[in-house]
């Protein structure tokens, strides 16, 4: 059977959904795909590489959803909302994203992919990177709470998660716009 990175990523996410992050191993993944573990290493050099593919899925989905926004505030809000939706759909995903960066190198091209829309609206690359990092940090922290059984149970009677997240995201994005006149446009 011939496999590719997309198939590996999808199978790894499904396995993590069923078994949790602790149950995600290269042997178990190879078994799910019907291949030998050595076949996985042809596409993914290590478990860290697998984690990077998986986190890249969540970030990539969020960037794709944000790409049709008409301005920086909408783009950042869509980025955060879509990232949260993707994380909530998969068990242990926030914990995964907290320990493993996506498979993106620290190159000018990678930074451009992350910030291109925002810089086209007048933000500097530094402002755009700071805004993206702020949105991802809020979202990731929020979903860690939601996916933690202890924190979820503690907060569930106090607030509505969707409403509270949306308010926090709007506050961060609005604060970014308030400190940067170009982003407010």
mmCIF file of N, CA and C in Angstrom, residues 19-132:
data_model
loop_
_atom_site.group_PDB
_atom_site.id
_atom_site.type_symbol
_atom_site.label_atom_id
_atom_site.label_comp_id
_atom_site.label_asym_id
_atom_site.label_seq_id
_atom_site.Cartn_x
_atom_site.Cartn_y
_atom_site.Cartn_z
ATOM 1 N N UNK A 19 -7.525 7.219 21.012
ATOM 2 C CA UNK A 19 -6.635 6.729 22.066
ATOM 3 C C UNK A 19 -6.037 7.835 22.942
ATOM 4 N N UNK A 20 -6.184 9.079 22.526
ATOM 5 C CA UNK A 20 -5.519 10.171 23.230
ATOM 6 C C UNK A 20 -4.078 10.293 22.785
ATOM 7 N N UNK A 21 -3.427 11.342 23.199
ATOM 8 C CA UNK A 21 -2.038 11.603 22.810
ATOM 9 C C UNK A 21 -1.121 10.470 23.269
ATOM 10 N N UNK A 22 -1.388 9.914 24.444
ATOM 11 C CA UNK A 22 -0.547 8.835 24.959
ATOM 12 C C UNK A 22 -0.642 7.577 24.101
ATOM 13 N N UNK A 23 -1.768 7.350 23.455
ATOM 14 C CA UNK A 23 -1.953 6.162 22.622
ATOM 15 C C UNK A 23 -1.447 6.316 21.207
ATOM 16 N N UNK A 24 -0.908 7.472 20.896
ATOM 17 C CA UNK A 24 -0.423 7.747 19.549
ATOM 18 C C UNK A 24 1.045 7.340 19.456
ATOM 19 N N UNK A 25 1.298 6.256 18.767
ATOM 20 C CA UNK A 25 2.662 5.785 18.563
ATOM 21 C C UNK A 25 2.856 5.405 17.112
ATOM 22 N N UNK A 26 4.099 5.338 16.704
ATOM 23 C CA UNK A 26 4.401 5.022 15.305
ATOM 24 C C UNK A 26 3.954 3.609 14.941
ATOM 25 N N UNK A 27 4.125 2.653 15.846
ATOM 26 C CA UNK A 27 3.694 1.279 15.547
ATOM 27 C C UNK A 27 2.176 1.197 15.400
ATOM 28 N N UNK A 28 1.468 1.830 16.334
ATOM 29 C CA UNK A 28 0.003 1.813 16.269
ATOM 30 C C UNK A 28 -0.486 2.506 15.002
ATOM 31 N N UNK A 29 0.172 3.585 14.640
ATOM 32 C CA UNK A 29 -0.195 4.314 13.429
ATOM 33 C C UNK A 29 0.074 3.465 12.186
ATOM 34 N N UNK A 30 1.210 2.811 12.153
ATOM 35 C CA UNK A 30 1.540 1.940 11.018
ATOM 36 C C UNK A 30 0.506 0.826 10.893
ATOM 37 N N UNK A 31 0.128 0.251 12.014
ATOM 38 C CA UNK A 31 -0.891 -0.806 11.994
ATOM 39 C C UNK A 31 -2.204 -0.289 11.428
ATOM 40 N N UNK A 32 -2.605 0.900 11.852
ATOM 41 C CA UNK A 32 -3.852 1.505 11.358
ATOM 42 C C UNK A 32 -3.796 1.712 9.851
ATOM 43 N N UNK A 33 -2.629 2.086 9.360
ATOM 44 C CA UNK A 33 -2.462 2.344 7.924
ATOM 45 C C UNK A 33 -2.202 1.068 7.121
ATOM 46 N N UNK A 34 -1.958 -0.032 7.820
ATOM 47 C CA UNK A 34 -1.691 -1.287 7.130
ATOM 48 C C UNK A 34 -0.313 -1.354 6.506
ATOM 49 N N UNK A 35 0.643 -0.678 7.137
ATOM 50 C CA UNK A 35 2.027 -0.687 6.648
ATOM 51 C C UNK A 35 2.966 -1.007 7.810
ATOM 52 N N UNK A 36 4.212 -1.208 7.497
ATOM 53 C CA UNK A 36 5.221 -1.397 8.532
ATOM 54 C C UNK A 36 5.661 -0.032 9.046
ATOM 55 N N UNK A 37 6.111 -0.009 10.286
ATOM 56 C CA UNK A 37 6.562 1.254 10.874
ATOM 57 C C UNK A 37 7.668 1.891 10.030
ATOM 58 N N UNK A 38 8.513 1.069 9.431
ATOM 59 C CA UNK A 38 9.600 1.611 8.607
ATOM 60 C C UNK A 38 9.062 2.426 7.430
ATOM 61 N N UNK A 39 7.887 2.064 6.925
ATOM 62 C CA UNK A 39 7.284 2.828 5.826
ATOM 63 C C UNK A 39 6.906 4.233 6.276
ATOM 64 N N UNK A 40 6.507 4.370 7.535
ATOM 65 C CA UNK A 40 6.177 5.706 8.061
ATOM 66 C C UNK A 40 7.414 6.599 8.109
ATOM 67 N N UNK A 41 8.527 6.001 8.509
ATOM 68 C CA UNK A 41 9.750 6.793 8.649
ATOM 69 C C UNK A 41 10.270 7.303 7.308
ATOM 70 N N UNK A 42 9.817 6.726 6.226
ATOM 71 C CA UNK A 42 10.168 7.234 4.903
ATOM 72 C C UNK A 42 9.539 8.623 4.698
ATOM 73 N N UNK A 43 8.342 8.819 5.258
ATOM 74 C CA UNK A 43 7.597 10.071 5.108
ATOM 75 C C UNK A 43 7.761 11.009 6.297
ATOM 76 N N UNK A 44 7.926 10.432 7.483
ATOM 77 C CA UNK A 44 7.996 11.200 8.724
ATOM 78 C C UNK A 44 9.215 10.700 9.507
ATOM 79 N N UNK A 45 10.227 11.525 9.683
ATOM 80 C CA UNK A 45 11.483 11.034 10.253
ATOM 81 C C UNK A 45 11.440 10.652 11.735
ATOM 82 N N UNK A 46 10.428 11.120 12.455
ATOM 83 C CA UNK A 46 10.389 10.884 13.899
ATOM 84 C C UNK A 46 8.980 11.152 14.422
ATOM 85 N N UNK A 47 8.783 10.838 15.678
ATOM 86 C CA UNK A 47 7.499 11.148 16.295
ATOM 87 C C UNK A 47 7.294 12.665 16.357
ATOM 88 N N UNK A 48 8.367 13.411 16.586
ATOM 89 C CA UNK A 48 8.266 14.876 16.565
ATOM 90 C C UNK A 48 7.828 15.365 15.185
ATOM 91 N N UNK A 49 8.337 14.714 14.146
ATOM 92 C CA UNK A 49 7.916 15.061 12.787
ATOM 93 C C UNK A 49 6.444 14.772 12.563
ATOM 94 N N UNK A 50 5.969 13.678 13.139
ATOM 95 C CA UNK A 50 4.548 13.351 13.056
ATOM 96 C C UNK A 50 3.721 14.410 13.780
ATOM 97 N N UNK A 51 4.156 14.778 14.973
ATOM 98 C CA UNK A 51 3.456 15.821 15.720
ATOM 99 C C UNK A 51 3.403 17.120 14.922
ATOM 100 N N UNK A 52 4.507 17.446 14.249
ATOM 101 C CA UNK A 52 4.550 18.680 13.454
ATOM 102 C C UNK A 52 3.541 18.632 12.305
ATOM 103 N N UNK A 53 3.402 17.478 11.669
ATOM 104 C CA UNK A 53 2.390 17.340 10.609
ATOM 105 C C UNK A 53 0.993 17.545 11.178
ATOM 106 N N UNK A 54 0.756 16.957 12.334
ATOM 107 C CA UNK A 54 -0.566 17.049 12.947
ATOM 108 C C UNK A 54 -0.887 18.480 13.358
ATOM 109 N N UNK A 55 0.052 19.154 14.002
ATOM 110 C CA UNK A 55 -0.222 20.536 14.403
ATOM 111 C C UNK A 55 -0.359 21.423 13.166
ATOM 112 N N UNK A 56 0.411 21.117 12.146
ATOM 113 C CA UNK A 56 0.292 21.858 10.895
ATOM 114 C C UNK A 56 -1.106 21.781 10.314
ATOM 115 N N UNK A 57 -1.771 20.658 10.521
ATOM 116 C CA UNK A 57 -3.160 20.511 10.062
ATOM 117 C C UNK A 57 -4.059 21.556 10.726
ATOM 118 N N UNK A 58 -3.941 21.703 12.047
ATOM 119 C CA UNK A 58 -4.803 22.643 12.766
ATOM 120 C C UNK A 58 -4.517 24.091 12.369
ATOM 121 N N UNK A 59 -3.239 24.445 12.313
ATOM 122 C CA UNK A 59 -2.882 25.811 11.922
ATOM 123 C C UNK A 59 -3.245 26.077 10.463
ATOM 124 N N UNK A 60 -2.965 25.120 9.588
ATOM 125 C CA UNK A 60 -3.265 25.301 8.173
ATOM 126 C C UNK A 60 -4.743 25.493 7.899
ATOM 127 N N UNK A 61 -5.569 24.729 8.610
ATOM 128 C CA UNK A 61 -7.017 24.882 8.458
ATOM 129 C C UNK A 61 -7.458 26.281 8.865
ATOM 130 N N UNK A 62 -6.885 26.785 9.946
ATOM 131 C CA UNK A 62 -7.244 28.123 10.422
ATOM 132 C C UNK A 62 -6.811 29.197 9.422
ATOM 133 N N UNK A 63 -5.601 29.080 8.898
ATOM 134 C CA UNK A 63 -5.144 30.058 7.903
ATOM 135 C C UNK A 63 -6.013 30.026 6.655
ATOM 136 N N UNK A 64 -6.387 28.836 6.209
ATOM 137 C CA UNK A 64 -7.227 28.724 5.010
ATOM 138 C C UNK A 64 -8.581 29.391 5.228
ATOM 139 N N UNK A 65 -9.179 29.187 6.386
ATOM 140 C CA UNK A 65 -10.489 29.782 6.671
ATOM 141 C C UNK A 65 -10.400 31.304 6.757
ATOM 142 N N UNK A 66 -9.291 31.805 7.282
ATOM 143 C CA UNK A 66 -9.136 33.258 7.435
ATOM 144 C C UNK A 66 -8.846 33.948 6.109
ATOM 145 N N UNK A 67 -8.390 33.206 5.130
ATOM 146 C CA UNK A 67 -7.899 33.826 3.893
ATOM 147 C C UNK A 67 -8.940 34.628 3.120
ATOM 148 N N UNK A 68 -10.215 34.376 3.358
ATOM 149 C CA UNK A 68 -11.244 35.097 2.609
ATOM 150 C C UNK A 68 -11.779 36.323 3.362
ATOM 151 N N UNK A 69 -11.185 36.644 4.487
ATOM 152 C CA UNK A 69 -11.639 37.805 5.262
ATOM 153 C C UNK A 69 -11.389 39.094 4.491
ATOM 154 N N UNK A 70 -12.182 40.101 4.808
ATOM 155 C CA UNK A 70 -12.083 41.369 4.082
ATOM 156 C C UNK A 70 -11.239 42.423 4.784
ATOM 157 N N UNK A 71 -10.758 42.129 5.973
ATOM 158 C CA UNK A 71 -9.933 43.092 6.702
ATOM 159 C C UNK A 71 -9.219 42.417 7.857
ATOM 160 N N UNK A 72 -8.286 43.116 8.480
ATOM 161 C CA UNK A 72 -7.445 42.496 9.515
ATOM 162 C C UNK A 72 -8.207 42.001 10.740
ATOM 163 N N UNK A 73 -9.183 42.748 11.208
ATOM 164 C CA UNK A 73 -9.926 42.299 12.384
ATOM 165 C C UNK A 73 -10.710 41.025 12.083
ATOM 166 N N UNK A 74 -11.405 41.015 10.961
ATOM 167 C CA UNK A 74 -12.152 39.819 10.570
ATOM 168 C C UNK A 74 -11.197 38.640 10.374
ATOM 169 N N UNK A 75 -10.041 38.894 9.758
ATOM 170 C CA UNK A 75 -9.062 37.841 9.502
ATOM 171 C C UNK A 75 -8.588 37.227 10.816
ATOM 172 N N UNK A 76 -8.225 38.061 11.770
ATOM 173 C CA UNK A 76 -7.734 37.551 13.057
ATOM 174 C C UNK A 76 -8.829 36.826 13.835
ATOM 175 N N UNK A 77 -10.048 37.352 13.819
ATOM 176 C CA UNK A 77 -11.147 36.677 14.518
ATOM 177 C C UNK A 77 -11.459 35.333 13.869
ATOM 178 N N UNK A 78 -11.456 35.286 12.557
ATOM 179 C CA UNK A 78 -11.716 34.032 11.856
ATOM 180 C C UNK A 78 -10.589 33.031 12.119
ATOM 181 N N UNK A 79 -9.363 33.520 12.155
ATOM 182 C CA UNK A 79 -8.210 32.670 12.451
ATOM 183 C C UNK A 79 -8.385 32.001 13.817
ATOM 184 N N UNK A 80 -8.699 32.794 14.832
ATOM 185 C CA UNK A 80 -8.870 32.253 16.176
ATOM 186 C C UNK A 80 -10.067 31.329 16.296
ATOM 187 N N UNK A 81 -11.181 31.717 15.724
ATOM 188 C CA UNK A 81 -12.398 30.899 15.811
ATOM 189 C C UNK A 81 -12.234 29.554 15.117
ATOM 190 N N UNK A 82 -11.645 29.569 13.939
ATOM 191 C CA UNK A 82 -11.456 28.319 13.197
ATOM 192 C C UNK A 82 -10.429 27.428 13.884
ATOM 193 N N UNK A 83 -9.379 28.031 14.417
ATOM 194 C CA UNK A 83 -8.377 27.261 15.154
ATOM 195 C C UNK A 83 -9.038 26.571 16.346
ATOM 196 N N UNK A 84 -9.863 27.297 17.075
ATOM 197 C CA UNK A 84 -10.559 26.723 18.232
ATOM 198 C C UNK A 84 -11.482 25.586 17.806
ATOM 199 N N UNK A 85 -12.270 25.802 16.760
ATOM 200 C CA UNK A 85 -13.185 24.755 16.290
ATOM 201 C C UNK A 85 -12.421 23.484 15.928
ATOM 202 N N UNK A 86 -11.319 23.640 15.226
ATOM 203 C CA UNK A 86 -10.515 22.480 14.843
ATOM 204 C C UNK A 86 -9.945 21.755 16.046
ATOM 205 N N UNK A 87 -9.442 22.512 17.005
ATOM 206 C CA UNK A 87 -8.884 21.899 18.204
ATOM 207 C C UNK A 87 -9.955 21.180 19.013
ATOM 208 N N UNK A 88 -11.111 21.798 19.156
ATOM 209 C CA UNK A 88 -12.176 21.175 19.943
ATOM 210 C C UNK A 88 -12.696 19.887 19.310
ATOM 211 N N UNK A 89 -12.509 19.738 18.020
ATOM 212 C CA UNK A 89 -13.004 18.550 17.323
ATOM 213 C C UNK A 89 -12.117 17.326 17.533
ATOM 214 N N UNK A 90 -10.955 17.516 18.139
ATOM 215 C CA UNK A 90 -10.025 16.397 18.282
ATOM 216 C C UNK A 90 -9.433 16.357 19.688
ATOM 217 N N UNK A 91 -9.649 15.250 20.343
ATOM 218 C CA UNK A 91 -9.142 15.012 21.695
ATOM 219 C C UNK A 91 -7.643 15.302 21.786
ATOM 220 N N UNK A 92 -7.242 15.959 22.859
ATOM 221 C CA UNK A 92 -5.840 16.242 23.192
ATOM 222 C C UNK A 92 -5.116 17.152 22.193
ATOM 223 N N UNK A 93 -5.850 17.749 21.266
ATOM 224 C CA UNK A 93 -5.213 18.565 20.229
ATOM 225 C C UNK A 93 -4.538 19.815 20.787
ATOM 226 N N UNK A 94 -5.139 20.446 21.775
ATOM 227 C CA UNK A 94 -4.519 21.646 22.337
ATOM 228 C C UNK A 94 -3.211 21.290 23.042
ATOM 229 N N UNK A 95 -3.218 20.183 23.738
ATOM 230 C CA UNK A 95 -1.982 19.736 24.393
ATOM 231 C C UNK A 95 -0.915 19.434 23.345
ATOM 232 N N UNK A 96 -1.310 18.797 22.244
ATOM 233 C CA UNK A 96 -0.385 18.520 21.158
ATOM 234 C C UNK A 96 0.205 19.820 20.615
ATOM 235 N N UNK A 97 -0.656 20.801 20.335
ATOM 236 C CA UNK A 97 -0.185 22.072 19.773
ATOM 237 C C UNK A 97 0.668 22.860 20.768
ATOM 238 N N UNK A 98 0.477 22.603 22.052
ATOM 239 C CA UNK A 98 1.286 23.288 23.066
ATOM 240 C C UNK A 98 2.694 22.711 23.158
ATOM 241 N N UNK A 99 2.880 21.467 22.718
ATOM 242 C CA UNK A 99 4.204 20.856 22.836
ATOM 243 C C UNK A 99 4.940 20.708 21.512
ATOM 244 N N UNK A 100 4.240 20.902 20.408
ATOM 245 C CA UNK A 100 4.871 20.664 19.107
ATOM 246 C C UNK A 100 4.541 21.778 18.122
ATOM 247 N N UNK A 101 5.558 22.439 17.602
ATOM 248 C CA UNK A 101 5.288 23.458 16.579
ATOM 249 C C UNK A 101 4.905 22.800 15.259
ATOM 250 N N UNK A 102 4.176 23.531 14.416
ATOM 251 C CA UNK A 102 3.810 22.962 13.112
ATOM 252 C C UNK A 102 5.038 22.788 12.228
ATOM 253 N N UNK A 103 4.894 21.978 11.212
ATOM 254 C CA UNK A 103 5.991 21.688 10.288
ATOM 255 C C UNK A 103 6.200 22.873 9.357
ATOM 256 N N UNK A 104 6.657 23.965 9.912
ATOM 257 C CA UNK A 104 6.930 25.178 9.142
ATOM 258 C C UNK A 104 8.298 25.670 9.580
ATOM 259 N N UNK A 105 9.161 25.899 8.631
ATOM 260 C CA UNK A 105 10.491 26.370 8.998
ATOM 261 C C UNK A 105 10.468 27.876 9.245
ATOM 262 N N UNK A 106 11.465 28.341 9.958
ATOM 263 C CA UNK A 106 11.576 29.765 10.277
ATOM 264 C C UNK A 106 12.294 30.473 9.128
ATOM 265 N N UNK A 107 11.569 30.644 8.042
ATOM 266 C CA UNK A 107 12.123 31.288 6.855
ATOM 267 C C UNK A 107 11.279 32.509 6.514
ATOM 268 N N UNK A 108 11.819 33.395 5.710
ATOM 269 C CA UNK A 108 11.001 34.531 5.263
ATOM 270 C C UNK A 108 9.723 34.078 4.539
ATOM 271 N N UNK A 109 9.795 32.980 3.790
ATOM 272 C CA UNK A 109 8.627 32.482 3.073
ATOM 273 C C UNK A 109 7.541 32.018 4.047
ATOM 274 N N UNK A 110 7.955 31.322 5.106
ATOM 275 C CA UNK A 110 6.995 30.850 6.110
ATOM 276 C C UNK A 110 6.347 32.031 6.817
ATOM 277 N N UNK A 111 7.136 33.034 7.159
ATOM 278 C CA UNK A 111 6.583 34.228 7.807
ATOM 279 C C UNK A 111 5.600 34.932 6.888
ATOM 280 N N UNK A 112 5.907 34.963 5.610
ATOM 281 C CA UNK A 112 5.006 35.603 4.633
ATOM 282 C C UNK A 112 3.677 34.860 4.561
ATOM 283 N N UNK A 113 3.719 33.523 4.583
ATOM 284 C CA UNK A 113 2.476 32.741 4.568
ATOM 285 C C UNK A 113 1.631 33.043 5.801
ATOM 286 N N UNK A 114 2.288 33.264 6.940
ATOM 287 C CA UNK A 114 1.573 33.541 8.186
ATOM 288 C C UNK A 114 1.012 34.954 8.224
ATOM 289 N N UNK A 115 1.687 35.882 7.583
ATOM 290 C CA UNK A 115 1.347 37.294 7.773
ATOM 291 C C UNK A 115 0.946 38.028 6.507
ATOM 292 N N UNK A 116 0.982 37.360 5.371
ATOM 293 C CA UNK A 116 0.774 38.026 4.088
ATOM 294 C C UNK A 116 -0.492 38.847 4.007
ATOM 295 N N UNK A 117 -1.597 38.282 4.467
ATOM 296 C CA UNK A 117 -2.848 39.047 4.400
ATOM 297 C C UNK A 117 -2.761 40.290 5.274
ATOM 298 N N UNK A 118 -2.242 40.145 6.472
ATOM 299 C CA UNK A 118 -2.179 41.292 7.381
ATOM 300 C C UNK A 118 -1.233 42.370 6.863
ATOM 301 N N UNK A 119 -0.110 41.979 6.291
ATOM 302 C CA UNK A 119 0.811 42.996 5.767
ATOM 303 C C UNK A 119 0.229 43.666 4.524
ATOM 304 N N UNK A 120 -0.615 42.936 3.779
ATOM 305 C CA UNK A 120 -1.235 43.567 2.608
ATOM 306 C C UNK A 120 -2.211 44.660 3.030
ATOM 307 N N UNK A 121 -2.682 44.607 4.279
ATOM 308 C CA UNK A 121 -3.572 45.641 4.807
ATOM 309 C C UNK A 121 -2.795 46.736 5.538
ATOM 310 N N UNK A 122 -1.482 46.694 5.501
ATOM 311 C CA UNK A 122 -0.684 47.780 6.048
ATOM 312 C C UNK A 122 0.069 47.491 7.327
ATOM 313 N N UNK A 123 -0.112 46.347 7.929
ATOM 314 C CA UNK A 123 0.661 46.011 9.129
ATOM 315 C C UNK A 123 2.094 45.701 8.719
ATOM 316 N N UNK A 124 3.028 45.993 9.602
ATOM 317 C CA UNK A 124 4.390 45.528 9.376
ATOM 318 C C UNK A 124 4.420 44.033 9.673
ATOM 319 N N UNK A 125 5.451 43.359 9.230
ATOM 320 C CA UNK A 125 5.524 41.928 9.502
ATOM 321 C C UNK A 125 5.621 41.665 11.008
ATOM 322 N N UNK A 126 6.328 42.521 11.725
ATOM 323 C CA UNK A 126 6.426 42.353 13.179
ATOM 324 C C UNK A 126 5.053 42.510 13.844
ATOM 325 N N UNK A 127 4.296 43.522 13.453
ATOM 326 C CA UNK A 127 2.946 43.705 14.009
ATOM 327 C C UNK A 127 2.062 42.503 13.684
ATOM 328 N N UNK A 128 2.156 42.028 12.456
ATOM 329 C CA UNK A 128 1.343 40.891 12.043
ATOM 330 C C UNK A 128 1.714 39.626 12.817
ATOM 331 N N UNK A 129 3.004 39.368 12.969
ATOM 332 C CA UNK A 129 3.437 38.194 13.740
ATOM 333 C C UNK A 129 2.979 38.291 15.192
ATOM 334 N N UNK A 130 3.079 39.482 15.767
ATOM 335 C CA UNK A 130 2.613 39.670 17.144
ATOM 336 C C UNK A 130 1.106 39.429 17.254
ATOM 337 N N UNK A 131 0.350 39.907 16.289
ATOM 338 C CA UNK A 131 -1.103 39.719 16.310
ATOM 339 C C UNK A 131 -1.467 38.246 16.164
ATOM 340 N N UNK A 132 -0.831 37.568 15.217
ATOM 341 C CA UNK A 132 -1.103 36.149 15.011
ATOM 342 C C UNK A 132 -0.729 35.356 16.263
#
